[in-house]
Amino acid sequence: MQEKYIDETKQGEAFAILEKPENGKKLFLESYGCQMNFSDSEIVASILNEQGYNTTLNVEEADLILLNTCSIREKAEQTVRMRLAQFKNLKKERPNMTVGVLGCMAERLKTKFLEEEQLVDLVVGPDAYRDLPNLLKETEDGRDAINVILSKEETYADINPVRLGGNGVTAFVTITRGCDNMCTFCVVPFTRGRERSRDPHSIIEECQSLWNNGYKEITLLGQNVDSYLWYGGGPKKDFAKASEMQKLTAINFAQLLDMVAVAVPKMRIRFSTSNPHEMTEEVFRMIAKHDNICNYVHLPVQSGSDRILQLMNRQHTRQEYLDLIKKGKEIVPDISFSQDMIIGFCTETEEDHQLTMSLMREVEYDYGYMFSYSTRPGTPAHKKLEDDIPADVKQRRLAEVIALQGELSRKRMQGYVGRVHEILIEGISKKNKNQWKGRNSQNAVCVFDMKEGQKLGDIVSVFVHGNTQGTLLGETVL
Ligand code: SAH
Ligand code: F3S
């Protein structure tokens, strides 16, 4: 099973950053979890780079170790705890080394972290990264430092992220932070706070600057991109209090897409994550209108059963979801969809499980990210519902859903065979270093033999002649 969105091999990977005037100290920065965390690490790197920190890929020589953490499932937290345990001996040898925890676990556990993990000196939540220089001063004076204040405004709009460990071709651009949706299973509203949108001017400037620096694809990021709403600042919840002028000139997600597509006309544009209850037909129309917006929507559904959807507070029915998918297929005939599913949510019956499977068959997703339900302390489901599905039942249902997605993926990949696709060259294939790997507009990965004159970042026409379950096999056409 894949970890969400981020290449499995990148989980917990440390990165190097630019060399600037040095303060003589070395930072080791590791990220876990979703794309947003990887994007946030680029903001953290930028802030610390300004302070003169250089990065190292060798933890043994680090003066500052930072882990940007994920709380979405218990397993994600265990991974970080295990990683911290590995630093214990290092800290004994180098007592002056500072160890900090950033991101969602920092926000969820707050001071508990300092009590439970003796080696942690610094705890910083996702809205407090600007305070890092001050917090680090406190740790230099030998005190533990913590800032987990969540903000209603912070979007880090003016911070130019240092692009970490990427391929120089694809980049993330954050457009919203936080989430107001309160799905009952989800810890994100608690760890990332109120939803707020970033100033469209700063988004466009960042996209243009990426284009000028050779980037060829951006992914606009938010927990819930469809609820993007810019009216001059503040959380979306306060929109009702905005002035008439602010309301008249407000910009929604479809309009933002339109603006970005025009501002960087040759840049490939993707976005993640869409939320079925807020996604509009207008967004599909923008995909259809602009060639540079990819024909792909990640549209998590979590379950195919209305009863479970209601318990999850997803705010839409199975039929509404299917209607939205149908609209998308009508407006963008060559569109692809992927899903997130939670298997074994509280009270899930065999019948509910079958409804999830039948929905998957109906939609025919290209990909899926499927997880066993993991109860998260503090969430509404944890407080009000019993995590009552036995682990072996969850495992069996999860295996069935993964197997079904495998079949659907294979079928969808087969549908791409026999046609020419425009593929953006994003890197070298892991299995064969004489082959490129890239993706088509629908986000399907394609590998093909390198030809003279081709380079990273080129968009090339590839004839697809075969496929595996998740990959297209092709060759470039001249
Ligand atoms: N809107 C967000 C969702 C973040 S959570 C986004 O940007 O994708 C990502 C996925 O993790 C969810 O769609 C859900 O499928 C899964 N997830 C969230 N909470 C979970 C839990 N308690 N147990 C298992 N999976 C969970
Ligand atoms: Fe979580 Fe639902 Fe928001 S899954 S991130 S509360 S849309």
PDB file of N, CA and C in Angstrom, residues 69 101-114 120 122-132 135 145-152 156 189-194 196:
ATOM      1  N   THR A  69       6.426  16.245  11.450  1.00  0.00           N
ATOM      2  CA  THR A  69       5.714  14.998  11.766  1.00  0.00           C
ATOM      3  C   THR A  69       4.256  14.972  11.313  1.00  0.00           C
ATOM      4  N   VAL A 101      10.675  18.891  17.252  1.00  0.00           N
ATOM      5  CA  VAL A 101       9.572  18.224  16.572  1.00  0.00           C
ATOM      6  C   VAL A 101       8.646  19.299  16.014  1.00  0.00           C
ATOM      7  N   LEU A 102       8.382  19.230  14.720  1.00  0.00           N
ATOM      8  CA  LEU A 102       7.516  20.203  14.060  1.00  0.00           C
ATOM      9  C   LEU A 102       6.239  19.508  13.606  1.00  0.00           C
ATOM     10  N   GLY A 103       5.265  20.300  13.162  1.00  0.00           N
ATOM     11  CA  GLY A 103       4.114  19.744  12.452  1.00  0.00           C
ATOM     12  C   GLY A 103       3.012  19.205  13.345  1.00  0.00           C
ATOM     13  N   CYS A 104       2.271  18.246  12.816  1.00  0.00           N
ATOM     14  CA  CYS A 104       1.005  17.835  13.428  1.00  0.00           C
ATOM     15  C   CYS A 104       1.167  17.142  14.774  1.00  0.00           C
ATOM     16  N   MET A 105       2.212  16.326  14.942  1.00  0.00           N
ATOM     17  CA  MET A 105       2.403  15.685  16.252  1.00  0.00           C
ATOM     18  C   MET A 105       2.758  16.716  17.303  1.00  0.00           C
ATOM     19  N   ALA A 106       3.531  17.725  16.915  1.00  0.00           N
ATOM     20  CA  ALA A 106       3.890  18.801  17.845  1.00  0.00           C
ATOM     21  C   ALA A 106       2.613  19.483  18.312  1.00  0.00           C
ATOM     22  N   GLU A 107       1.728  19.750  17.361  1.00  0.00           N
ATOM     23  CA  GLU A 107       0.494  20.448  17.677  1.00  0.00           C
ATOM     24  C   GLU A 107      -0.416  19.588  18.546  1.00  0.00           C
ATOM     25  N   ARG A 108      -0.467  18.299  18.248  1.00  0.00           N
ATOM     26  CA  ARG A 108      -1.389  17.419  18.972  1.00  0.00           C
ATOM     27  C   ARG A 108      -0.921  17.155  20.400  1.00  0.00           C
ATOM     28  N   LEU A 109       0.383  16.967  20.554  1.00  0.00           N
ATOM     29  CA  LEU A 109       0.880  16.527  21.866  1.00  0.00           C
ATOM     30  C   LEU A 109       1.408  17.676  22.724  1.00  0.00           C
ATOM     31  N   LYS A 110       1.735  18.777  22.093  1.00  0.00           N
ATOM     32  CA  LYS A 110       2.175  19.990  22.792  1.00  0.00           C
ATOM     33  C   LYS A 110       3.244  19.687  23.840  1.00  0.00           C
ATOM     34  N   THR A 111       3.064  20.184  25.084  1.00  0.00           N
ATOM     35  CA  THR A 111       4.105  20.014  26.113  1.00  0.00           C
ATOM     36  C   THR A 111       4.323  18.544  26.485  1.00  0.00           C
ATOM     37  N   LYS A 112       3.316  17.713  26.210  1.00  0.00           N
ATOM     38  CA  LYS A 112       3.451  16.281  26.516  1.00  0.00           C
ATOM     39  C   LYS A 112       4.709  15.714  25.874  1.00  0.00           C
ATOM     40  N   PHE A 113       5.010  16.257  24.698  1.00  0.00           N
ATOM     41  CA  PHE A 113       6.189  15.792  23.983  1.00  0.00           C
ATOM     42  C   PHE A 113       7.449  16.013  24.815  1.00  0.00           C
ATOM     43  N   LEU A 114       7.526  17.202  25.421  1.00  0.00           N
ATOM     44  CA  LEU A 114       8.724  17.534  26.214  1.00  0.00           C
ATOM     45  C   LEU A 114       8.803  16.629  27.448  1.00  0.00           C
ATOM     46  N   VAL A 120      13.704  15.600  23.386  1.00  0.00           N
ATOM     47  CA  VAL A 120      13.150  16.693  22.571  1.00  0.00           C
ATOM     48  C   VAL A 120      13.287  18.027  23.313  1.00  0.00           C
ATOM     49  N   LEU A 122      12.551  21.079  21.553  1.00  0.00           N
ATOM     50  CA  LEU A 122      11.850  22.120  20.813  1.00  0.00           C
ATOM     51  C   LEU A 122      10.589  21.527  20.191  1.00  0.00           C
ATOM     52  N   VAL A 123       9.438  22.201  20.391  1.00  0.00           N
ATOM     53  CA  VAL A 123       8.171  21.708  19.850  1.00  0.00           C
ATOM     54  C   VAL A 123       7.487  22.872  19.137  1.00  0.00           C
ATOM     55  N   VAL A 124       7.264  22.737  17.829  1.00  0.00           N
ATOM     56  CA  VAL A 124       6.734  23.869  17.058  1.00  0.00           C
ATOM     57  C   VAL A 124       5.591  23.408  16.150  1.00  0.00           C
ATOM     58  N   GLY A 125       4.428  24.029  16.330  1.00  0.00           N
ATOM     59  CA  GLY A 125       3.245  23.690  15.528  1.00  0.00           C
ATOM     60  C   GLY A 125       3.301  24.327  14.147  1.00  0.00           C
ATOM     61  N   PRO A 126       2.413  23.892  13.241  1.00  0.00           N
ATOM     62  CA  PRO A 126       2.497  24.290  11.828  1.00  0.00           C
ATOM     63  C   PRO A 126       2.306  25.779  11.541  1.00  0.00           C
ATOM     64  N   ASP A 127       1.728  26.538  12.494  1.00  0.00           N
ATOM     65  CA  ASP A 127       1.550  27.971  12.229  1.00  0.00           C
ATOM     66  C   ASP A 127       2.609  28.832  12.909  1.00  0.00           C
ATOM     67  N   ALA A 128       3.616  28.201  13.516  1.00  0.00           N
ATOM     68  CA  ALA A 128       4.554  28.975  14.345  1.00  0.00           C
ATOM     69  C   ALA A 128       5.989  28.966  13.810  1.00  0.00           C
ATOM     70  N   TYR A 129       6.154  28.621  12.543  1.00  0.00           N
ATOM     71  CA  TYR A 129       7.538  28.486  12.042  1.00  0.00           C
ATOM     72  C   TYR A 129       8.306  29.794  11.978  1.00  0.00           C
ATOM     73  N   ARG A 130       7.582  30.916  11.866  1.00  0.00           N
ATOM     74  CA  ARG A 130       8.291  32.199  11.867  1.00  0.00           C
ATOM     75  C   ARG A 130       9.002  32.454  13.188  1.00  0.00           C
ATOM     76  N   ASP A 131       8.512  31.782  14.228  1.00  0.00           N
ATOM     77  CA  ASP A 131       9.074  31.982  15.568  1.00  0.00           C
ATOM     78  C   ASP A 131      10.311  31.111  15.792  1.00  0.00           C
ATOM     79  N   LEU A 132      10.670  30.280  14.817  1.00  0.00           N
ATOM     80  CA  LEU A 132      11.790  29.346  15.011  1.00  0.00           C
ATOM     81  C   LEU A 132      13.085  30.025  15.466  1.00  0.00           C
ATOM     82  N   LEU A 135      12.781  30.755  19.123  1.00  0.00           N
ATOM     83  CA  LEU A 135      12.707  29.515  19.899  1.00  0.00           C
ATOM     84  C   LEU A 135      14.085  28.864  19.989  1.00  0.00           C
ATOM     85  N   ALA A 145      11.851  24.844  24.427  1.00  0.00           N
ATOM     86  CA  ALA A 145      11.069  25.906  23.800  1.00  0.00           C
ATOM     87  C   ALA A 145       9.876  25.314  23.079  1.00  0.00           C
ATOM     88  N   ILE A 146       8.743  26.024  23.182  1.00  0.00           N
ATOM     89  CA  ILE A 146       7.530  25.512  22.547  1.00  0.00           C
ATOM     90  C   ILE A 146       6.673  26.656  22.017  1.00  0.00           C
ATOM     91  N   ASN A 147       6.159  26.493  20.804  1.00  0.00           N
ATOM     92  CA  ASN A 147       5.141  27.397  20.283  1.00  0.00           C
ATOM     93  C   ASN A 147       4.197  26.572  19.424  1.00  0.00           C
ATOM     94  N   VAL A 148       2.974  26.403  19.935  1.00  0.00           N
ATOM     95  CA  VAL A 148       1.983  25.611  19.195  1.00  0.00           C
ATOM     96  C   VAL A 148       0.720  26.439  18.976  1.00  0.00           C
ATOM     97  N   ILE A 149       0.904  27.768  18.937  1.00  0.00           N
ATOM     98  CA  ILE A 149      -0.250  28.631  18.734  1.00  0.00           C
ATOM     99  C   ILE A 149      -0.707  28.503  17.280  1.00  0.00           C
ATOM    100  N   LEU A 150      -2.007  28.253  17.117  1.00  0.00           N
ATOM    101  CA  LEU A 150      -2.553  28.188  15.755  1.00  0.00           C
ATOM    102  C   LEU A 150      -3.053  29.572  15.380  1.00  0.00           C
ATOM    103  N   SER A 151      -2.927  29.901  14.098  1.00  0.00           N
ATOM    104  CA  SER A 151      -3.250  31.248  13.653  1.00  0.00           C
ATOM    105  C   SER A 151      -4.464  31.218  12.735  1.00  0.00           C
ATOM    106  N   LYS A 152      -5.181  32.351  12.701  1.00  0.00           N
ATOM    107  CA  LYS A 152      -6.298  32.438  11.754  1.00  0.00           C
ATOM    108  C   LYS A 152      -5.840  33.072  10.457  1.00  0.00           C
ATOM    109  N   TYR A 156       2.145  32.168   5.381  1.00  0.00           N
ATOM    110  CA  TYR A 156       3.550  32.221   4.958  1.00  0.00           C
ATOM    111  C   TYR A 156       3.676  32.750   3.531  1.00  0.00           C
ATOM    112  N   PRO A 189      -8.204  19.144  11.490  1.00  0.00           N
ATOM    113  CA  PRO A 189      -8.721  20.426  11.984  1.00  0.00           C
ATOM    114  C   PRO A 189      -8.116  20.813  13.348  1.00  0.00           C
ATOM    115  N   PHE A 190      -7.687  19.817  14.124  1.00  0.00           N
ATOM    116  CA  PHE A 190      -7.107  20.098  15.444  1.00  0.00           C
ATOM    117  C   PHE A 190      -5.619  20.434  15.349  1.00  0.00           C
ATOM    118  N   THR A 191      -4.936  19.825  14.391  1.00  0.00           N
ATOM    119  CA  THR A 191      -3.488  20.052  14.317  1.00  0.00           C
ATOM    120  C   THR A 191      -3.144  21.209  13.382  1.00  0.00           C
ATOM    121  N   ARG A 192      -4.046  21.542  12.463  1.00  0.00           N
ATOM    122  CA  ARG A 192      -3.711  22.591  11.492  1.00  0.00           C
ATOM    123  C   ARG A 192      -4.647  23.785  11.540  1.00  0.00           C
ATOM    124  N   GLY A 193      -5.623  23.729  12.415  1.00  0.00           N
ATOM    125  CA  GLY A 193      -6.419  24.914  12.711  1.00  0.00           C
ATOM    126  C   GLY A 193      -7.396  25.337  11.631  1.00  0.00           C
ATOM    127  N   ARG A 194      -7.851  26.567  11.777  1.00  0.00           N
ATOM    128  CA  ARG A 194      -8.896  27.106  10.902  1.00  0.00           C
ATOM    129  C   ARG A 194      -8.415  27.248   9.471  1.00  0.00           C
ATOM    130  N   ARG A 196      -7.798  28.931   6.030  1.00  0.00           N
ATOM    131  CA  ARG A 196      -7.558  30.289   5.499  1.00  0.00           C
ATOM    132  C   ARG A 196      -6.897  30.187   4.141  1.00  0.00           C
TER     133      ARG A 196
END
